Amino acid sequence: MLSNHGGAVLNNDRMMSAIIRYHVVAEKKMKMGDLHDGKLLETELELSELGHRKQVIRVVQLGKRRVLLNMYSRIIDSDMEAANGVVHAVSEVLMPPSNALEIATLLPAEFSIHALALHVTGMAKRVGNSNAISALVPSNTAWKK
């Protein structure tokens, strides 16, 4: 996601701060062997719109040494010792939960038609201010079919 839309994300200080905090897990020197299927890793990211709860990363184990984070980012190098912890290299930027309206407007190449429809129908304010919705957002390609 970041490779296609990195410019929009990199120019948004609030989003970049959230991404960085979402990559920090405050557990004691967690090694690869500690990452079992279904484990939730509590990150340093707290979102006010989600009740100030620490946001989590879900671990999915696909075999003895293959681990996915949030179903898409692989751990590609693990257990690199640091003075203050352990470093694990991941294949993809882990994207924290975002406001549904923010996602639609931050990624205009994907969702601009839907974002416009939200504004035209007056739903943008409701979606943007809601703390508990499920948004089924068609891509621009889907709207054009």
Coordinates of N, CA and C in Angstrom, one line a residue:
M1 N 0.8 -1.2 0.0 CA 0.0 0.0 0.0 C 0.9 1.3 0.0
L2 N 1.9 1.3 0.8 CA 2.7 2.5 0.9 C 3.5 2.7 -0.4
S3 N 3.9 1.7 -1.1 CA 4.6 1.9 -2.3 C 3.8 2.6 -3.4
N4 N 2.5 2.3 -3.4 CA 1.6 3.0 -4.4 C 1.2 4.4 -4.0
H5 N 1.2 4.6 -2.6 CA 0.6 5.9 -2.1 C 1.5 6.5 -1.1
G6 N 2.8 6.2 -1.2 CA 3.8 6.7 -0.2 C 3.9 8.2 -0.1
G7 N 3.7 8.9 -1.2 CA 3.8 10.4 -1.2 C 2.7 11.0 -0.3
A8 N 1.5 10.5 -0.4 CA 0.4 11.0 0.4 C 0.6 10.7 1.9
V9 N 1.2 9.5 2.2 CA 1.4 9.1 3.6 C 2.6 9.9 4.1
L10 N 3.7 9.9 3.3 CA 4.9 10.6 3.8 C 4.7 12.1 4.1
N11 N 3.8 12.7 3.4 CA 3.5 14.1 3.6 C 2.5 14.4 4.7
N12 N 2.1 13.4 5.4 CA 1.1 13.5 6.5 C 1.8 13.1 7.8
D13 N 2.2 14.1 8.6 CA 3.0 13.9 9.8 C 2.2 13.0 10.8
R14 N 0.9 13.2 10.9 CA 0.1 12.5 11.9 C 0.1 11.0 11.5
M15 N -0.1 10.7 10.2 CA -0.1 9.3 9.7 C 1.3 8.7 9.9
M16 N 2.4 9.4 9.5 CA 3.7 8.8 9.7 C 4.0 8.5 11.2
S17 N 3.6 9.4 12.1 CA 3.8 9.2 13.5 C 3.1 7.9 13.9
A18 N 1.8 7.7 13.5 CA 1.1 6.5 13.8 C 1.7 5.3 13.2
I19 N 2.2 5.3 12.0 CA 2.9 4.2 11.4 C 4.1 3.8 12.2
I20 N 4.9 4.8 12.6 CA 6.1 4.5 13.3 C 5.8 3.8 14.7
R21 N 4.8 4.4 15.4 CA 4.4 3.9 16.7 C 3.8 2.5 16.6
Y22 N 3.2 2.2 15.5 CA 2.6 0.9 15.2 C 3.6 -0.2 15.0
H23 N 4.9 0.2 14.7 CA 6.0 -0.7 14.5 C 6.8 -1.0 15.8
V24 N 6.4 -0.4 16.9 CA 7.1 -0.6 18.1 C 6.2 -1.5 19.1
V25 N 6.7 -2.7 19.4 CA 6.0 -3.6 20.4 C 6.8 -3.5 21.7
A26 N 6.1 -3.1 22.7 CA 6.7 -3.0 24.0 C 6.6 -4.2 24.9
E27 N 7.3 -5.3 24.4 CA 7.4 -6.5 25.2 C 8.9 -6.8 25.3
K28 N 9.2 -7.6 26.3 CA 10.6 -7.8 26.6 C 11.2 -8.7 25.5
K29 N 12.2 -8.2 24.9 CA 13.1 -8.9 23.9 C 12.3 -10.2 23.3
M30 N 11.3 -9.9 22.6 CA 10.5 -11.0 22.0 C 11.2 -11.6 20.8
K31 N 11.5 -12.9 21.0 CA 12.2 -13.6 19.9 C 11.2 -14.3 19.0
M32 N 11.7 -14.7 17.8 CA 10.9 -15.4 16.8 C 10.1 -16.5 17.4
G33 N 10.7 -17.3 18.3 CA 10.0 -18.4 19.0 C 8.9 -18.0 19.8
D34 N 8.8 -16.7 20.2 CA 7.7 -16.2 21.1 C 6.5 -15.8 20.2
L35 N 6.6 -15.8 18.9 CA 5.5 -15.4 18.0 C 4.7 -16.6 17.5
H36 N 3.7 -16.9 18.3 CA 2.9 -18.1 17.9 C 1.6 -17.6 17.3
D37 N 1.0 -18.5 16.5 CA -0.2 -18.3 15.8 C -1.3 -17.7 16.7
G38 N -1.9 -16.6 16.3 CA -3.0 -16.0 17.0 C -2.6 -15.0 18.1
K39 N -1.3 -14.9 18.3 CA -0.8 -13.9 19.3 C -1.1 -12.5 18.9
L40 N -1.5 -11.6 19.8 CA -1.7 -10.2 19.5 C -0.6 -9.4 20.2
L41 N 0.2 -8.7 19.3 CA 1.3 -7.9 19.8 C 0.8 -6.5 20.1
E42 N 0.9 -6.0 21.3 CA 0.4 -4.7 21.7 C 1.5 -3.7 21.3
T43 N 1.1 -2.7 20.5 CA 2.0 -1.7 20.0 C 2.0 -0.4 20.9
E44 N 2.9 0.5 20.5 CA 2.9 1.8 21.2 C 1.9 2.7 20.7
L45 N 1.1 2.3 19.7 CA 0.1 3.2 19.1 C -1.2 3.1 19.9
E46 N -1.7 4.3 20.3 CA -3.0 4.4 20.9 C -3.8 5.4 20.1
L47 N -5.0 5.0 19.7 CA -5.9 5.9 18.9 C -7.1 6.4 19.8
S48 N -7.2 7.7 19.8 CA -8.4 8.3 20.6 C -9.7 7.8 20.1
E49 N -9.8 7.7 18.7 CA -11.1 7.3 18.1 C -11.4 5.8 18.4
L50 N -10.4 5.0 18.9 CA -10.7 3.6 19.3 C -10.5 3.5 20.8
G51 N -10.9 4.5 21.5 CA -11.0 4.3 23.0 C -9.6 4.4 23.7
H52 N -8.6 5.0 23.0 CA -7.2 5.1 23.6 C -6.6 3.7 24.0
R53 N -7.1 2.7 23.3 CA -6.5 1.3 23.5 C -5.3 1.2 22.7
K54 N -4.3 0.5 23.2 CA -3.1 0.2 22.4 C -3.5 -0.7 21.3
Q55 N -3.1 -0.3 20.1 CA -3.5 -1.1 18.9 C -2.6 -2.3 18.8
V56 N -3.1 -3.4 18.2 CA -2.4 -4.7 18.1 C -2.0 -5.1 16.7
I57 N -1.1 -5.9 16.6 CA -0.7 -6.6 15.4 C -1.0 -8.1 15.6
R58 N -1.6 -8.7 14.7 CA -2.0 -10.1 14.8 C -0.9 -11.0 14.1
V59 N -0.5 -12.0 14.8 CA 0.5 -13.0 14.3 C -0.2 -14.2 13.7
V60 N 0.3 -14.5 12.5 CA -0.2 -15.8 11.9 C 1.0 -16.6 11.5
Q61 N 1.0 -17.8 12.0 CA 2.2 -18.7 11.8 C 1.8 -19.7 10.7
L62 N 2.7 -19.7 9.7 CA 2.5 -20.6 8.5 C 3.7 -21.5 8.4
G63 N 3.8 -22.4 9.4 CA 5.0 -23.3 9.5 C 5.9 -22.9 10.6
K64 N 7.0 -23.6 10.7 CA 7.9 -23.4 11.8 C 8.6 -22.1 11.8
R65 N 9.0 -21.6 10.7 CA 9.8 -20.3 10.6 C 9.1 -19.2 9.7
R66 N 7.9 -19.5 9.3 CA 7.2 -18.5 8.5 C 6.1 -17.8 9.3
V67 N 6.3 -16.5 9.5 CA 5.3 -15.8 10.3 C 4.8 -14.5 9.5
L68 N 3.5 -14.4 9.5 CA 2.9 -13.2 8.9 C 2.4 -12.3 10.0
L69 N 2.5 -11.0 9.8 CA 1.9 -10.0 10.7 C 0.7 -9.3 10.0
N70 N -0.4 -9.3 10.6 CA -1.6 -8.7 10.0 C -2.0 -9.3 8.7
M71 N -1.6 -10.6 8.5 CA -2.0 -11.3 7.3 C -1.2 -10.9 6.0
Y72 N -0.3 -10.0 6.1 CA 0.4 -9.6 4.8 C 1.9 -9.3 4.9
S73 N 2.4 -9.0 6.0 CA 3.8 -8.6 6.1 C 4.6 -9.8 6.7
R74 N 5.6 -10.3 6.0 CA 6.3 -11.5 6.5 C 7.5 -11.0 7.3
I75 N 7.9 -11.7 8.3 CA 9.2 -11.5 9.0 C 10.2 -12.1 8.1
I76 N 11.1 -11.3 7.6 CA 12.1 -11.8 6.6 C 13.5 -12.0 7.2
D77 N 13.7 -11.4 8.4 CA 15.0 -11.6 9.2 C 14.6 -11.4 10.6
S78 N 15.1 -12.3 11.5 CA 14.6 -12.2 12.9 C 15.7 -12.3 13.9
D79 N 15.4 -12.0 15.1 CA 16.2 -12.1 16.3 C 17.6 -11.4 16.2
M80 N 17.5 -10.2 15.6 CA 18.7 -9.4 15.5 C 18.9 -8.6 16.9
E81 N 19.9 -9.0 17.6 CA 20.0 -8.4 19.0 C 20.4 -6.9 18.9
A82 N 19.8 -6.1 19.7 CA 20.1 -4.7 19.8 C 20.4 -4.5 21.3
A83 N 21.0 -3.4 21.7 CA 21.3 -3.1 23.0 C 20.0 -3.0 23.9
N84 N 19.0 -2.5 23.3 CA 17.7 -2.3 24.1 C 16.6 -3.2 23.6
G85 N 16.9 -4.3 22.9 CA 15.8 -5.2 22.5 C 16.2 -6.1 21.4
V86 N 15.2 -6.5 20.6 CA 15.4 -7.4 19.5 C 14.7 -6.7 18.2
V87 N 15.4 -6.9 17.1 CA 14.9 -6.3 15.8 C 14.5 -7.5 14.9
H88 N 13.3 -7.3 14.3 CA 12.8 -8.3 13.3 C 12.5 -7.5 12.0
A89 N 13.1 -7.8 10.9 CA 12.8 -7.1 9.6 C 11.6 -7.7 9.0
V90 N 10.7 -6.8 8.5 CA 9.5 -7.2 7.9 C 9.4 -6.8 6.4
S91 N 8.6 -7.5 5.6 CA 8.6 -7.3 4.2 C 7.7 -6.1 3.8
E92 N 6.8 -5.7 4.6 CA 5.8 -4.6 4.2 C 5.7 -3.7 5.4
V93 N 5.4 -2.4 5.1 CA 5.0 -1.5 6.1 C 3.7 -1.9 6.7
L94 N 3.6 -2.0 8.0 CA 2.4 -2.3 8.7 C 1.6 -1.1 8.9
M95 N 0.4 -1.1 8.3 CA -0.5 0.1 8.3 C -1.4 0.0 9.5
P96 N -1.4 1.0 10.4 CA -2.3 1.0 11.5 C -3.8 1.3 11.1
P97 N -4.7 1.0 12.0 CA -6.1 1.2 11.7 C -6.3 2.7 11.5
S98 N -7.0 3.1 10.4 CA -7.3 4.5 10.1 C -8.8 4.7 10.1
N99 N -9.2 6.0 10.2 CA -10.6 6.4 10.0 C -11.0 6.0 8.5
A100 N -12.1 5.5 8.4 CA -12.6 5.0 7.0 C -12.6 6.2 6.0
L101 N -13.1 7.4 6.5 CA -13.1 8.5 5.6 C -11.7 9.0 5.2
E102 N -10.8 8.9 6.2 CA -9.4 9.3 6.0 C -8.7 8.4 4.9
I103 N -9.0 7.1 5.0 CA -8.5 6.1 4.0 C -9.0 6.5 2.6
A104 N -10.2 6.8 2.5 CA -10.8 7.1 1.2 C -10.3 8.3 0.6
T105 N -10.0 9.3 1.4 CA -9.5 10.6 0.9 C -8.0 10.6 0.8
L106 N -7.3 9.8 1.6 CA -5.8 9.7 1.5 C -5.4 9.0 0.2
L107 N -6.2 8.1 -0.3 CA -5.9 7.3 -1.4 C -6.8 7.6 -2.6
P108 N -6.6 8.8 -3.2 CA -7.6 9.2 -4.2 C -7.5 8.4 -5.5
A109 N -6.3 7.8 -5.8 CA -6.2 6.9 -7.0 C -7.1 5.7 -6.8
E110 N -7.4 5.3 -5.6 CA -8.2 4.1 -5.4 C -9.7 4.4 -5.0
F111 N -9.9 5.5 -4.3 CA -11.2 5.6 -3.7 C -11.9 7.0 -3.9
S112 N -11.4 7.8 -4.8 CA -11.9 9.2 -5.0 C -13.4 9.2 -5.3
I113 N -13.9 8.3 -6.1 CA -15.3 8.3 -6.5 C -16.2 8.1 -5.2
H114 N -15.8 7.1 -4.4 CA -16.5 6.8 -3.2 C -16.4 8.0 -2.2
A115 N -15.2 8.6 -2.1 CA -15.1 9.7 -1.2 C -16.0 10.9 -1.6
L116 N -16.1 11.1 -2.9 CA -16.9 12.2 -3.5 C -18.4 11.8 -3.2
A117 N -18.8 10.6 -3.3 CA -20.2 10.1 -3.1 C -20.5 10.3 -1.6
L118 N -19.6 10.1 -0.7 CA -19.8 10.3 0.7 C -20.1 11.8 1.0
H119 N -19.4 12.7 0.4 CA -19.6 14.1 0.6 C -20.9 14.6 -0.1
V120 N -21.2 14.1 -1.3 CA -22.4 14.5 -2.0 C -23.7 14.1 -1.2
T121 N -23.6 12.9 -0.6 CA -24.8 12.4 0.1 C -24.9 12.8 1.5
G122 N -23.9 13.6 2.0 CA -23.9 14.0 3.4 C -23.4 13.0 4.4
M123 N -22.9 11.8 3.9 CA -22.5 10.7 4.7 C -21.1 10.9 5.2
A124 N -20.3 11.8 4.7 CA -18.9 12.0 5.0 C -18.7 12.3 6.5
K125 N -19.6 13.2 7.0 CA -19.5 13.6 8.4 C -19.8 12.5 9.3
R126 N -20.8 11.7 9.0 CA -21.2 10.6 9.8 C -20.1 9.5 9.8
V127 N -19.6 9.2 8.7 CA -18.5 8.2 8.6 C -17.3 8.7 9.3
G128 N -16.9 9.9 9.0 CA -15.7 10.5 9.6 C -15.8 10.6 11.1
N129 N -16.9 10.8 11.7 CA -17.1 11.0 13.1 C -17.4 9.7 13.9
S130 N -17.7 8.6 13.2 CA -18.1 7.4 13.8 C -16.9 6.6 14.4
N131 N -17.1 6.0 15.5 CA -16.0 5.2 16.1 C -16.2 3.7 15.9
A132 N -17.4 3.3 15.3 CA -17.6 1.9 15.1 C -18.5 1.7 13.9
I133 N -17.8 1.6 12.7 CA -18.5 1.3 11.5 C -17.7 0.2 10.8
S134 N -18.4 -0.4 9.9 CA -17.7 -1.3 8.9 C -18.0 -0.7 7.5
A135 N -16.9 -0.2 6.9 CA -17.1 0.4 5.6 C -16.7 -0.5 4.4
L136 N -17.7 -0.8 3.6 CA -17.4 -1.6 2.4 C -17.3 -0.6 1.3
V137 N -16.0 -0.3 0.9 CA -15.7 0.8 0.0 C -15.3 0.3 -1.3
P138 N -16.1 0.5 -2.4 CA -15.7 0.1 -3.7 C -14.6 0.9 -4.2
S139 N -13.7 0.3 -4.9 CA -12.6 1.0 -5.6 C -13.1 1.8 -6.8
N140 N -12.3 2.7 -7.3 CA -12.7 3.5 -8.5 C -13.0 2.6 -9.6
T141 N -12.2 1.5 -9.8 CA -12.4 0.5 -10.8 C -13.8 -0.1 -10.7
A142 N -14.2 -0.5 -9.4 CA -15.5 -1.1 -9.2 C -16.6 -0.1 -9.6
W143 N -16.5 1.2 -9.3 CA -17.5 2.1 -9.6 C -17.7 2.2 -11.1
K144 N -16.6 2.0 -11.9 CA -16.7 2.2 -13.3 C -17.2 1.0 -14.1
K145 N -17.5 -0.1 -13.4 CA -18.0 -1.3 -14.1 C -19.4 -1.2 -14.4

